Tab-separated table of N, CA and C in Angstrom:
chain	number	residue	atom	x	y	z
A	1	UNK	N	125.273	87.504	104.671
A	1	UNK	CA	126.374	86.608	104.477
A	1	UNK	C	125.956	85.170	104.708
A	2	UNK	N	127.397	84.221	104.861
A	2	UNK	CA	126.315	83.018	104.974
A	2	UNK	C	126.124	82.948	106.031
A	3	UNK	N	126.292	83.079	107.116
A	3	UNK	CA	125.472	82.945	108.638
A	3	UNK	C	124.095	83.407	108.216
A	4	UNK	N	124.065	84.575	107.890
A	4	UNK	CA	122.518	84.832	107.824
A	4	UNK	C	121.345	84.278	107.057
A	5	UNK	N	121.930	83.533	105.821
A	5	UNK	CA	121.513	82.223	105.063
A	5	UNK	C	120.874	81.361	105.555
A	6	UNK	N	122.071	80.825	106.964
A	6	UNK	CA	121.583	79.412	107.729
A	6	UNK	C	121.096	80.091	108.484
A	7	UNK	N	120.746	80.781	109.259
A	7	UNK	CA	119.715	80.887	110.112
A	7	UNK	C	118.041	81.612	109.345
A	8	UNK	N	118.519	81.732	108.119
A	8	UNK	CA	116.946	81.854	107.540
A	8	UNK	C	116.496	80.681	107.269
A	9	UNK	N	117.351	79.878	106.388
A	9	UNK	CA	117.059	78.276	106.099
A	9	UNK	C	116.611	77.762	107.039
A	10	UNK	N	117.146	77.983	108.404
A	10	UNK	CA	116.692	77.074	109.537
A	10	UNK	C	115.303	77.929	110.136
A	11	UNK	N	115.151	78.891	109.724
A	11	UNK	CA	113.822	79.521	110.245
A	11	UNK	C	112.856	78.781	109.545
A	12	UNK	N	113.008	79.005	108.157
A	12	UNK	CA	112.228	78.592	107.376
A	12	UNK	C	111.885	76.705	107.734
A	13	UNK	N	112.796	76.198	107.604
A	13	UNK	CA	112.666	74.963	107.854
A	13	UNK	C	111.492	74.699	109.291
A	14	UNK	N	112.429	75.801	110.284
A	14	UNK	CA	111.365	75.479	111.924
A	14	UNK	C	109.631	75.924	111.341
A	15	UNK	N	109.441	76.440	110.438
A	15	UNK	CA	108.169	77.472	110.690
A	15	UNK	C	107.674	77.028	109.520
A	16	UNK	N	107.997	75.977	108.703
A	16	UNK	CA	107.380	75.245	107.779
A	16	UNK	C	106.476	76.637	106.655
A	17	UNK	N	107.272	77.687	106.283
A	17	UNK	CA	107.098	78.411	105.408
A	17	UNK	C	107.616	78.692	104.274
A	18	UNK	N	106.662	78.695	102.768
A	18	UNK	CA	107.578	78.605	102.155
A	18	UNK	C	107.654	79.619	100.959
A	19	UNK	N	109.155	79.669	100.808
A	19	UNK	CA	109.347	81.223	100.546
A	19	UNK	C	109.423	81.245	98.887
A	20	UNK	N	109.581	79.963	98.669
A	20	UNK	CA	109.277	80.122	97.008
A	20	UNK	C	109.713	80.534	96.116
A	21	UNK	N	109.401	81.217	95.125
A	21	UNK	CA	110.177	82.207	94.037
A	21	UNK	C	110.073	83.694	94.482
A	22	UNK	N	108.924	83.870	95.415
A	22	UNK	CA	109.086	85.173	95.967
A	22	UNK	C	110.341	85.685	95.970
A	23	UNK	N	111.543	84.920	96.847
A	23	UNK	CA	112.347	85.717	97.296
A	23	UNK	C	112.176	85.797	99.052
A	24	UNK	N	113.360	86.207	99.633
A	24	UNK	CA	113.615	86.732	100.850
A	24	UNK	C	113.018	88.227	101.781
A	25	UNK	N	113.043	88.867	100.627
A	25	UNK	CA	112.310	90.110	100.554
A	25	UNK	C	110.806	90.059	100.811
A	26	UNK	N	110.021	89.516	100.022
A	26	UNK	CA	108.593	89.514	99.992
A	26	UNK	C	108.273	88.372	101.380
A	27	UNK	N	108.834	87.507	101.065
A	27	UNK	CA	108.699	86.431	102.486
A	27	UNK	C	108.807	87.108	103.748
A	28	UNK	N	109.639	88.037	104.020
A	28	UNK	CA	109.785	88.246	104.930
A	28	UNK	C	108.391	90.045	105.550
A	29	UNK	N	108.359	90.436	104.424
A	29	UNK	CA	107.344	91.056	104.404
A	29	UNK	C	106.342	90.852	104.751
A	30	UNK	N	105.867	89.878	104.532
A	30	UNK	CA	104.570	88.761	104.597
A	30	UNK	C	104.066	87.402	105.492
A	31	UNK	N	105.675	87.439	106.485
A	31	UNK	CA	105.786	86.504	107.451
A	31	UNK	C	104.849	86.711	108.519
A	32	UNK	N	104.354	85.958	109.251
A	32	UNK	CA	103.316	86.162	109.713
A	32	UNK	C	104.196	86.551	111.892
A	33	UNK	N	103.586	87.225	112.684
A	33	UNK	CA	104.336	87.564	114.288
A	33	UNK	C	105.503	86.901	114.685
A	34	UNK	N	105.432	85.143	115.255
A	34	UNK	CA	106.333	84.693	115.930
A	34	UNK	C	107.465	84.234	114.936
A	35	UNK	N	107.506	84.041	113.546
A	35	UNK	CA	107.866	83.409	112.998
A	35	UNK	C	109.544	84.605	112.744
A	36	UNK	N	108.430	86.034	112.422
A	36	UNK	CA	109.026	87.262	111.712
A	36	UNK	C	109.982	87.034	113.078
A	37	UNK	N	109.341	87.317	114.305
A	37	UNK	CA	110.201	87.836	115.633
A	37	UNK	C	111.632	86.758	115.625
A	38	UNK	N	111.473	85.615	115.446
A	38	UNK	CA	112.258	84.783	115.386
A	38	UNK	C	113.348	85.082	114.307
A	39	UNK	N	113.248	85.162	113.266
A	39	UNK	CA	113.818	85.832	112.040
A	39	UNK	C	114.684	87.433	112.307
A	40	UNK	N	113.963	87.868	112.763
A	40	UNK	CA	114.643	88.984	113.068
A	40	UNK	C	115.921	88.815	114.439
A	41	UNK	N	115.444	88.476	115.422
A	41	UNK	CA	116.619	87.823	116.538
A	41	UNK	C	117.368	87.096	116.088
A	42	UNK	N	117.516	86.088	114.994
A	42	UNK	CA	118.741	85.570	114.260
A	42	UNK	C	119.720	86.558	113.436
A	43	UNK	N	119.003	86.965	112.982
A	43	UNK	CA	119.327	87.744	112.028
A	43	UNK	C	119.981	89.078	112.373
A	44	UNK	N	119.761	89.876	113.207
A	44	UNK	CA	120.211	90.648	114.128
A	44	UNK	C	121.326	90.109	114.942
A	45	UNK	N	121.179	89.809	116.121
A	45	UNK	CA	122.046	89.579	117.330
A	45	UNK	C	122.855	88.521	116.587
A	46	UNK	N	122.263	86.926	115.984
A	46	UNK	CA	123.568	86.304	115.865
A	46	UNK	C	124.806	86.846	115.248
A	47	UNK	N	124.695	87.564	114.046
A	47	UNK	CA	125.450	87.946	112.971
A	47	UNK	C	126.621	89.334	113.761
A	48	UNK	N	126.225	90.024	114.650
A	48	UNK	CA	126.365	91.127	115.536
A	48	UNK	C	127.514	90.641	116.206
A	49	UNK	N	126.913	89.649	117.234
A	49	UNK	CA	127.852	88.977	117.637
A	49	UNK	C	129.036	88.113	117.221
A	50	UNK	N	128.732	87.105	116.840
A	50	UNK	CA	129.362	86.114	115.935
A	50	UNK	C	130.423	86.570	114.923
A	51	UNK	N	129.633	87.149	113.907
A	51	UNK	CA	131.086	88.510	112.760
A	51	UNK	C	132.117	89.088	113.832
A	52	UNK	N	131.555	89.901	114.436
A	52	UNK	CA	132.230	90.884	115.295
A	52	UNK	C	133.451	90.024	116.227
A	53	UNK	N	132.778	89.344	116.609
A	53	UNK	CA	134.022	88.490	117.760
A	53	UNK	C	134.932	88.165	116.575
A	54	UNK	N	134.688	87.324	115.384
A	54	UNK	CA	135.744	87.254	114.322
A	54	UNK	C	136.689	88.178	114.024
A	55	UNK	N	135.477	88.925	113.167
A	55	UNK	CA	136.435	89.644	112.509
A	55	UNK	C	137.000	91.287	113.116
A	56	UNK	N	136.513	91.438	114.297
A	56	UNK	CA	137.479	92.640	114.700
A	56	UNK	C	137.574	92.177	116.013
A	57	UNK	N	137.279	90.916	116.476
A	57	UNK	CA	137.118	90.386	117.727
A	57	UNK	C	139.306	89.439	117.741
A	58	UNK	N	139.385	88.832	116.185
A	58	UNK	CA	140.312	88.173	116.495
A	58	UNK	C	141.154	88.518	115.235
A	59	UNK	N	140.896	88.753	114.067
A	59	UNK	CA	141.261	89.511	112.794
A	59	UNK	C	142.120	90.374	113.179
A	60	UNK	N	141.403	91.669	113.326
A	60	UNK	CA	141.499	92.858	113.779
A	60	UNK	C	142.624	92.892	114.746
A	61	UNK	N	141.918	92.320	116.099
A	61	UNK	CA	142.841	92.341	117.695
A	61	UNK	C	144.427	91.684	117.087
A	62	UNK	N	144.512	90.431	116.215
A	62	UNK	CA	146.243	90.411	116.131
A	62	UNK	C	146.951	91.439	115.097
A	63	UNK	N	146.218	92.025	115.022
A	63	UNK	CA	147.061	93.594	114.201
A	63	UNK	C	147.373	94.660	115.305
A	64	UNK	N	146.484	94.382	115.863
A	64	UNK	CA	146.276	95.648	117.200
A	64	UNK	C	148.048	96.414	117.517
A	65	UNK	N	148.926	95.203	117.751
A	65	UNK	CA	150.316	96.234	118.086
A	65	UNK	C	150.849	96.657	117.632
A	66	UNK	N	150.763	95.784	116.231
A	66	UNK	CA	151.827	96.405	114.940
A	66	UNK	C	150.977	97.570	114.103
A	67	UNK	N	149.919	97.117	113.590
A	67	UNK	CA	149.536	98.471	112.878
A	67	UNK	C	147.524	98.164	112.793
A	68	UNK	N	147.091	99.017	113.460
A	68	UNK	CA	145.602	98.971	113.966
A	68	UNK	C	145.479	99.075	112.685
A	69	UNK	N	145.622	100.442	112.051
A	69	UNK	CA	144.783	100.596	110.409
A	69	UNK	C	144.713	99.289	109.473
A	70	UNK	N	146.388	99.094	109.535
A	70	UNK	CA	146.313	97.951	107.893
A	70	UNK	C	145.014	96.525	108.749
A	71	UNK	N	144.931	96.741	110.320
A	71	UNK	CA	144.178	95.744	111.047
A	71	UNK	C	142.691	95.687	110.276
A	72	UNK	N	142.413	96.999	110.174
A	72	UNK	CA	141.333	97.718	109.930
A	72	UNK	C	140.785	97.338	108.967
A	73	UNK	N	141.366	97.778	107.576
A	73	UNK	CA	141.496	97.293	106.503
A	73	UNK	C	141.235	95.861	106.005
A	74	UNK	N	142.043	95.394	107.097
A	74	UNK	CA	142.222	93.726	106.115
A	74	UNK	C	141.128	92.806	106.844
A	75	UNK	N	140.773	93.075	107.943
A	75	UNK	CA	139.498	92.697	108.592
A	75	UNK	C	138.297	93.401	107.949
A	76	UNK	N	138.411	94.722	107.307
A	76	UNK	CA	136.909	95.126	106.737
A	76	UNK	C	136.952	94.337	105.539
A	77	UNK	N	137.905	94.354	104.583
A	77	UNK	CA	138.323	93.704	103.201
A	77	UNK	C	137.577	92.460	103.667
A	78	UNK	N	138.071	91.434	104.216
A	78	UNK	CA	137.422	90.157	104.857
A	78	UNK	C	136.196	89.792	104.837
A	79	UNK	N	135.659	90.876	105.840
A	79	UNK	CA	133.838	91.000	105.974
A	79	UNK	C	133.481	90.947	104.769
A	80	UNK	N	133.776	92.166	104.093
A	80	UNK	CA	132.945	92.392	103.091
A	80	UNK	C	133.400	90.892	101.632
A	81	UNK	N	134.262	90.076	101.535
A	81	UNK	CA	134.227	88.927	100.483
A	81	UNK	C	133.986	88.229	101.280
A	82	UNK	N	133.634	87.848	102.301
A	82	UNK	CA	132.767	86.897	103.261
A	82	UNK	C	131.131	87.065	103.143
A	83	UNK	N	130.904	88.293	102.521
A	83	UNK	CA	128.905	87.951	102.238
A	83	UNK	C	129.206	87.807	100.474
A	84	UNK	N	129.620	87.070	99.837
A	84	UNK	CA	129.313	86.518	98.837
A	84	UNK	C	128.941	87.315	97.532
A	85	UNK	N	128.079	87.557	98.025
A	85	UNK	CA	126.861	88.420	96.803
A	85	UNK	C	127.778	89.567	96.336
A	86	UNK	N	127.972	89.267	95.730
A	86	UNK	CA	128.486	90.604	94.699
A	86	UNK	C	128.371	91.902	94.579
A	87	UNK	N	126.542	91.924	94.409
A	87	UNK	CA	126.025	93.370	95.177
A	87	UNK	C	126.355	93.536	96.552
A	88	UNK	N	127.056	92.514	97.239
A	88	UNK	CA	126.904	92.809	98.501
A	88	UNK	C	128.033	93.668	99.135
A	89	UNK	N	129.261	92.872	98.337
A	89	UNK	CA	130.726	93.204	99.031
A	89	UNK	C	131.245	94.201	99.344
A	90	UNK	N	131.223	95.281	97.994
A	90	UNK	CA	131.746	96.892	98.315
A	90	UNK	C	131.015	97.395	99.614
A	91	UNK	N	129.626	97.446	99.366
A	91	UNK	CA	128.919	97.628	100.830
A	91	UNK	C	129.913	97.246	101.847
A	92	UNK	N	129.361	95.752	101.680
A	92	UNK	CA	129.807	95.489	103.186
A	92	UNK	C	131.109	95.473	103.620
A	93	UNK	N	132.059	95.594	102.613
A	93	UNK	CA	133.539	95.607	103.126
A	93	UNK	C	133.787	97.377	104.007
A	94	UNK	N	133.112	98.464	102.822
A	94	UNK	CA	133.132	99.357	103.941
A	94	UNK	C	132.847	99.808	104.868
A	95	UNK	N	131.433	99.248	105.329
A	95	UNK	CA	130.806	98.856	106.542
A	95	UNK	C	131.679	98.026	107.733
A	96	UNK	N	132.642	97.500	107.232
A	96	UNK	CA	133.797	96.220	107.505
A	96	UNK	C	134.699	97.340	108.175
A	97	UNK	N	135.014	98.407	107.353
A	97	UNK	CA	135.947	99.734	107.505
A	97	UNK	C	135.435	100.475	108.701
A	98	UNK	N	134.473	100.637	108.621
A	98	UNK	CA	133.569	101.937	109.976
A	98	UNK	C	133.808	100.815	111.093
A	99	UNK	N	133.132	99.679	111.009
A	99	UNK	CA	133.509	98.828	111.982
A	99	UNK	C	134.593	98.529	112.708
A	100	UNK	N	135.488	98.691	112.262
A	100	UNK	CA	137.398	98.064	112.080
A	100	UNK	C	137.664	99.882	112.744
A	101	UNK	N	137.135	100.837	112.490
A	101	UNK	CA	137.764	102.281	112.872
A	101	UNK	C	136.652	102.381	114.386
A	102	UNK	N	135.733	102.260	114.716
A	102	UNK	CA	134.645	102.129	115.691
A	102	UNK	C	135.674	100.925	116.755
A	103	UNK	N	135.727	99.914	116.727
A	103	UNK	CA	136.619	98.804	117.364
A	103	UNK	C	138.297	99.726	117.646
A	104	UNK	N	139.057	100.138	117.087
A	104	UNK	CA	140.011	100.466	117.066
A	104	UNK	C	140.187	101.830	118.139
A	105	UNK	N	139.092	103.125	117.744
A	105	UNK	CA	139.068	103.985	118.815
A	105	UNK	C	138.038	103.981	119.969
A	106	UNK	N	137.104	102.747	120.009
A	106	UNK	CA	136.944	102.492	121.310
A	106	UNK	C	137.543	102.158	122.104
A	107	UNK	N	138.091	100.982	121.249
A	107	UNK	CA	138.968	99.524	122.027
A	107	UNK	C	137.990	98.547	122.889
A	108	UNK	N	136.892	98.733	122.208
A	108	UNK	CA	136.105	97.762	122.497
A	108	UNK	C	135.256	97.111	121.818
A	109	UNK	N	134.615	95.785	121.478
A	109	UNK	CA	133.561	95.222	120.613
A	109	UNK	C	132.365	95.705	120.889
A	110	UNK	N	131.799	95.991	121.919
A	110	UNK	CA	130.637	96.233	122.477
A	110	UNK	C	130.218	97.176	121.451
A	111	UNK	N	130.513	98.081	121.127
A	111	UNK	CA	130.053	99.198	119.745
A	111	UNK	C	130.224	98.644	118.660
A	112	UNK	N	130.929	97.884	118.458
A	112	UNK	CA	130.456	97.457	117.113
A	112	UNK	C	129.806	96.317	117.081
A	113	UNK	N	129.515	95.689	117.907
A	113	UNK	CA	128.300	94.696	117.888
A	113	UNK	C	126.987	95.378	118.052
A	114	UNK	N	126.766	96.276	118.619
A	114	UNK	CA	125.767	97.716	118.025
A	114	UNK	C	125.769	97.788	117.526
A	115	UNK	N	126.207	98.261	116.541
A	115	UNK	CA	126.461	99.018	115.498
A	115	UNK	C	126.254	98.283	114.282
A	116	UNK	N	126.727	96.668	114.261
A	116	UNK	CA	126.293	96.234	113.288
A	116	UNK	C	124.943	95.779	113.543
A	117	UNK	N	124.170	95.133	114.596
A	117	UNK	CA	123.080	94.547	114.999
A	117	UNK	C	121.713	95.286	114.719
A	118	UNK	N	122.542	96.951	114.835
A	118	UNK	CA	121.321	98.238	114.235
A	118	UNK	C	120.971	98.572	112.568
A	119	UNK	N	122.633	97.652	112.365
A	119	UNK	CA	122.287	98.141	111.007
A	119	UNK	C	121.586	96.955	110.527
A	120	UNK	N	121.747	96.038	110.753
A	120	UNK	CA	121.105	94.515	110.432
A	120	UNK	C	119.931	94.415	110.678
A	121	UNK	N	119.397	94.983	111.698
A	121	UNK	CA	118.019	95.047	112.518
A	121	UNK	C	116.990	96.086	111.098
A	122	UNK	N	117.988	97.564	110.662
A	122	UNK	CA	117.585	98.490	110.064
A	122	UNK	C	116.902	97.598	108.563
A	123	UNK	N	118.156	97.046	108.110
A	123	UNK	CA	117.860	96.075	106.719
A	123	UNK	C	116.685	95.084	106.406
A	124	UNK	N	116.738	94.265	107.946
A	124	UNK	CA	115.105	93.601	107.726
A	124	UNK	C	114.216	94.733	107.905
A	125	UNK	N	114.278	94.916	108.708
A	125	UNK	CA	112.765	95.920	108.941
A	125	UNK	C	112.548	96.968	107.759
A	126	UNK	N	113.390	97.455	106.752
A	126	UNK	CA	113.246	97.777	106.132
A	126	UNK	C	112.756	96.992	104.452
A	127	UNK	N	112.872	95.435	104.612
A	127	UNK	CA	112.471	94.680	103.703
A	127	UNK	C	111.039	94.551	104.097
A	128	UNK	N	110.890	94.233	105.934
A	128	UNK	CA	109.591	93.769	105.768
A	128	UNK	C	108.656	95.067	105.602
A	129	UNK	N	108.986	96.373	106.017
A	129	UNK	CA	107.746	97.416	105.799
A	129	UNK	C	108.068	98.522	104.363
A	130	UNK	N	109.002	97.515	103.136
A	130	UNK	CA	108.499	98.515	102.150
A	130	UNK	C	109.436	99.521	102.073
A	131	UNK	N	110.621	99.420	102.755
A	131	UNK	CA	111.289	100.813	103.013
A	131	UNK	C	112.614	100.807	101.738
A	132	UNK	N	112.682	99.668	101.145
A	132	UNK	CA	114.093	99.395	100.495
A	132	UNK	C	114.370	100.540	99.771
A	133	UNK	N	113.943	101.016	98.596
A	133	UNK	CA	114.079	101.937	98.130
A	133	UNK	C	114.882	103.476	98.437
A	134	UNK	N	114.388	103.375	99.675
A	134	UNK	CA	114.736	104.863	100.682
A	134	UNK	C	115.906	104.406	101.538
A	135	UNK	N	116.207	102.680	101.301
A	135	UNK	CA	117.463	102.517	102.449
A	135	UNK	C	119.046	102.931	102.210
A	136	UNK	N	119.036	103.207	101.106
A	136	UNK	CA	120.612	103.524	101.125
A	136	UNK	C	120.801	105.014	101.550
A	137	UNK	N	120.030	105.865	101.296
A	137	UNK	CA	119.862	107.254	101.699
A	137	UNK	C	119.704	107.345	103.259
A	138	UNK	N	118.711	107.012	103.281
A	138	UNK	CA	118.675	107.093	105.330
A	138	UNK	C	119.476	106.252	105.890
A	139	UNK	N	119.392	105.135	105.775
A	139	UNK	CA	119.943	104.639	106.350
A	139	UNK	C	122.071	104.604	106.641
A	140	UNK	N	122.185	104.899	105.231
A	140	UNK	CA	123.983	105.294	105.559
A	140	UNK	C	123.694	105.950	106.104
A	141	UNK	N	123.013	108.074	106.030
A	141	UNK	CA	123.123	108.768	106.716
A	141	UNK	C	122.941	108.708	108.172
A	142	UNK	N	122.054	107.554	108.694
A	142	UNK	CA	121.639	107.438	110.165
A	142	UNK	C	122.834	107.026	110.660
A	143	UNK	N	123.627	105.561	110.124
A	143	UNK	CA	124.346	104.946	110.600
A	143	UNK	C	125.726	105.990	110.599
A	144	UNK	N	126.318	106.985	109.528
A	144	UNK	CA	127.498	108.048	109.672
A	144	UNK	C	127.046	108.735	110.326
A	145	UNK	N	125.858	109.471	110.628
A	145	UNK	CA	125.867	110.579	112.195
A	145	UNK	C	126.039	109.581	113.238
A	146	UNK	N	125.638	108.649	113.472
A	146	UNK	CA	125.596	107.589	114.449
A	146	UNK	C	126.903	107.189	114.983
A	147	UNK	N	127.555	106.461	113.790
A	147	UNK	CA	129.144	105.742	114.006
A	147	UNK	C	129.880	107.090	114.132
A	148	UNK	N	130.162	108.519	113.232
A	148	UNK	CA	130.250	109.350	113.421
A	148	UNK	C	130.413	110.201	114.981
A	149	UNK	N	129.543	110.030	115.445
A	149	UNK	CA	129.286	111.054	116.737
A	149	UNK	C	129.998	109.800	118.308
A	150	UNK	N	129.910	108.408	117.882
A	150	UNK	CA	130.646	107.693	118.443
A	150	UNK	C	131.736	107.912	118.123
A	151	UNK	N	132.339	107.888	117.306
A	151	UNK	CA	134.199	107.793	117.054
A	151	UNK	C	134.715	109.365	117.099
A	152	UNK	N	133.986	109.945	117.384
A	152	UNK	CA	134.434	111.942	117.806
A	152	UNK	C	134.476	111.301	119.438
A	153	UNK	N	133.894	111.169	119.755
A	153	UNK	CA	133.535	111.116	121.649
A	153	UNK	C	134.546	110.220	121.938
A	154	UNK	N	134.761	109.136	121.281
A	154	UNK	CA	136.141	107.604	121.752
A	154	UNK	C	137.323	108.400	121.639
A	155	UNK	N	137.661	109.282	120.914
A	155	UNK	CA	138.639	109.716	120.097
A	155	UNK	C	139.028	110.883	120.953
A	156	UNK	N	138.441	111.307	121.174
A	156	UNK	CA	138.394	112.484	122.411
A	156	UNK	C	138.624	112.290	123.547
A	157	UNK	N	138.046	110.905	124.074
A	157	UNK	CA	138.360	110.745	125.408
A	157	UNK	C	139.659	109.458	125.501
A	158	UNK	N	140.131	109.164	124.271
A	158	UNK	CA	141.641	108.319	124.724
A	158	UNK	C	142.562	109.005	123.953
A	159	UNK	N	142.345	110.125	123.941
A	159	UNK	CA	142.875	111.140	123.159
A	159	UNK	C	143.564	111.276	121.682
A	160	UNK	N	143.138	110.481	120.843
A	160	UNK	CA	143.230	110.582	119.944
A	160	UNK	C	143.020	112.134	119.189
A	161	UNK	N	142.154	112.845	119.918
A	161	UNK	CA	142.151	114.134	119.216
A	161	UNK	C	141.965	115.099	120.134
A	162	UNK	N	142.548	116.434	119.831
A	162	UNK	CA	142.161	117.209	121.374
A	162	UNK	C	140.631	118.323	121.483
């Protein structure tokens, strides 16, 4: 999204690298230790944090009394036309959804600032070692047993289910 834009721009800018016609993808593949490590801690944690306090942090939370779901919804809807890219949105709006249902039967951010930070963390590391190809397959499946086996256990213990 664009947070993650400006903090590549500004990587790029600090680390005087330049990414060219390559692309984001190959650059980052090819980035050389402190530069990558740096790149990745933006890119990860800010976005984790930062989204999350938004959009299920303050989005989300003023739906909370009247109706959590449509909360759910209109905060994932949000996320996902907030990263721009076209290819991006359906993704990420339902990613927006697991997030918005993860927040709702915890009742807490702390999991979904996980939750997105793993999946964000999953996406570079999967640009820089070559993995893209294989990421929509593993990686949804990691992240639904994952978010999955969290929202059975939340759900269970504030009893949402018996």
């Amino acid at each position: 999204g664009p947070l993650v834009g400006l903090a590549a721009e500004a990587i790029q800018e600090l680390t005087q690298l330049d990414w060219g016609a390559a692309g984001f993808a190959e650059a980052a593949a090819q980035m050389p230790g402190w530069p990558f490590l740096l790149l990745f801690l933006s890119l990860t944690l800010l976005p984790a944090f930062v989204e999350e306090l938004f959009f299920r942090g303050y989005v989300l939370k003023t739906f909370l009394p009247r109706s959590p779901w449509l909360g759910v919804l209109v905060s994932g809807s949000l996320f996902g036309l907030t990263h721009i890219d076209p290819a991006q949105v359906t993704g990420t709006a339902v990613l927006g959804l697991g997030l918005g249902a993860l927040r709702v039967v915890s009742g807490s951010l702390l999991p979904c600032m996980l939750a997105h930070g793993t999946y964000n963390a999953l996406v570079l590391l999967s640009l820089r070692y070559g993995l893209a190809a294989e990421l929509p397959l593993w990686l949804f499946l990691a992240c639904l047993i994952g978010a999955g086996s969290w929202l059975m256990h939340a759900a269970k213990e504030r009893g949402f289910i018996a």
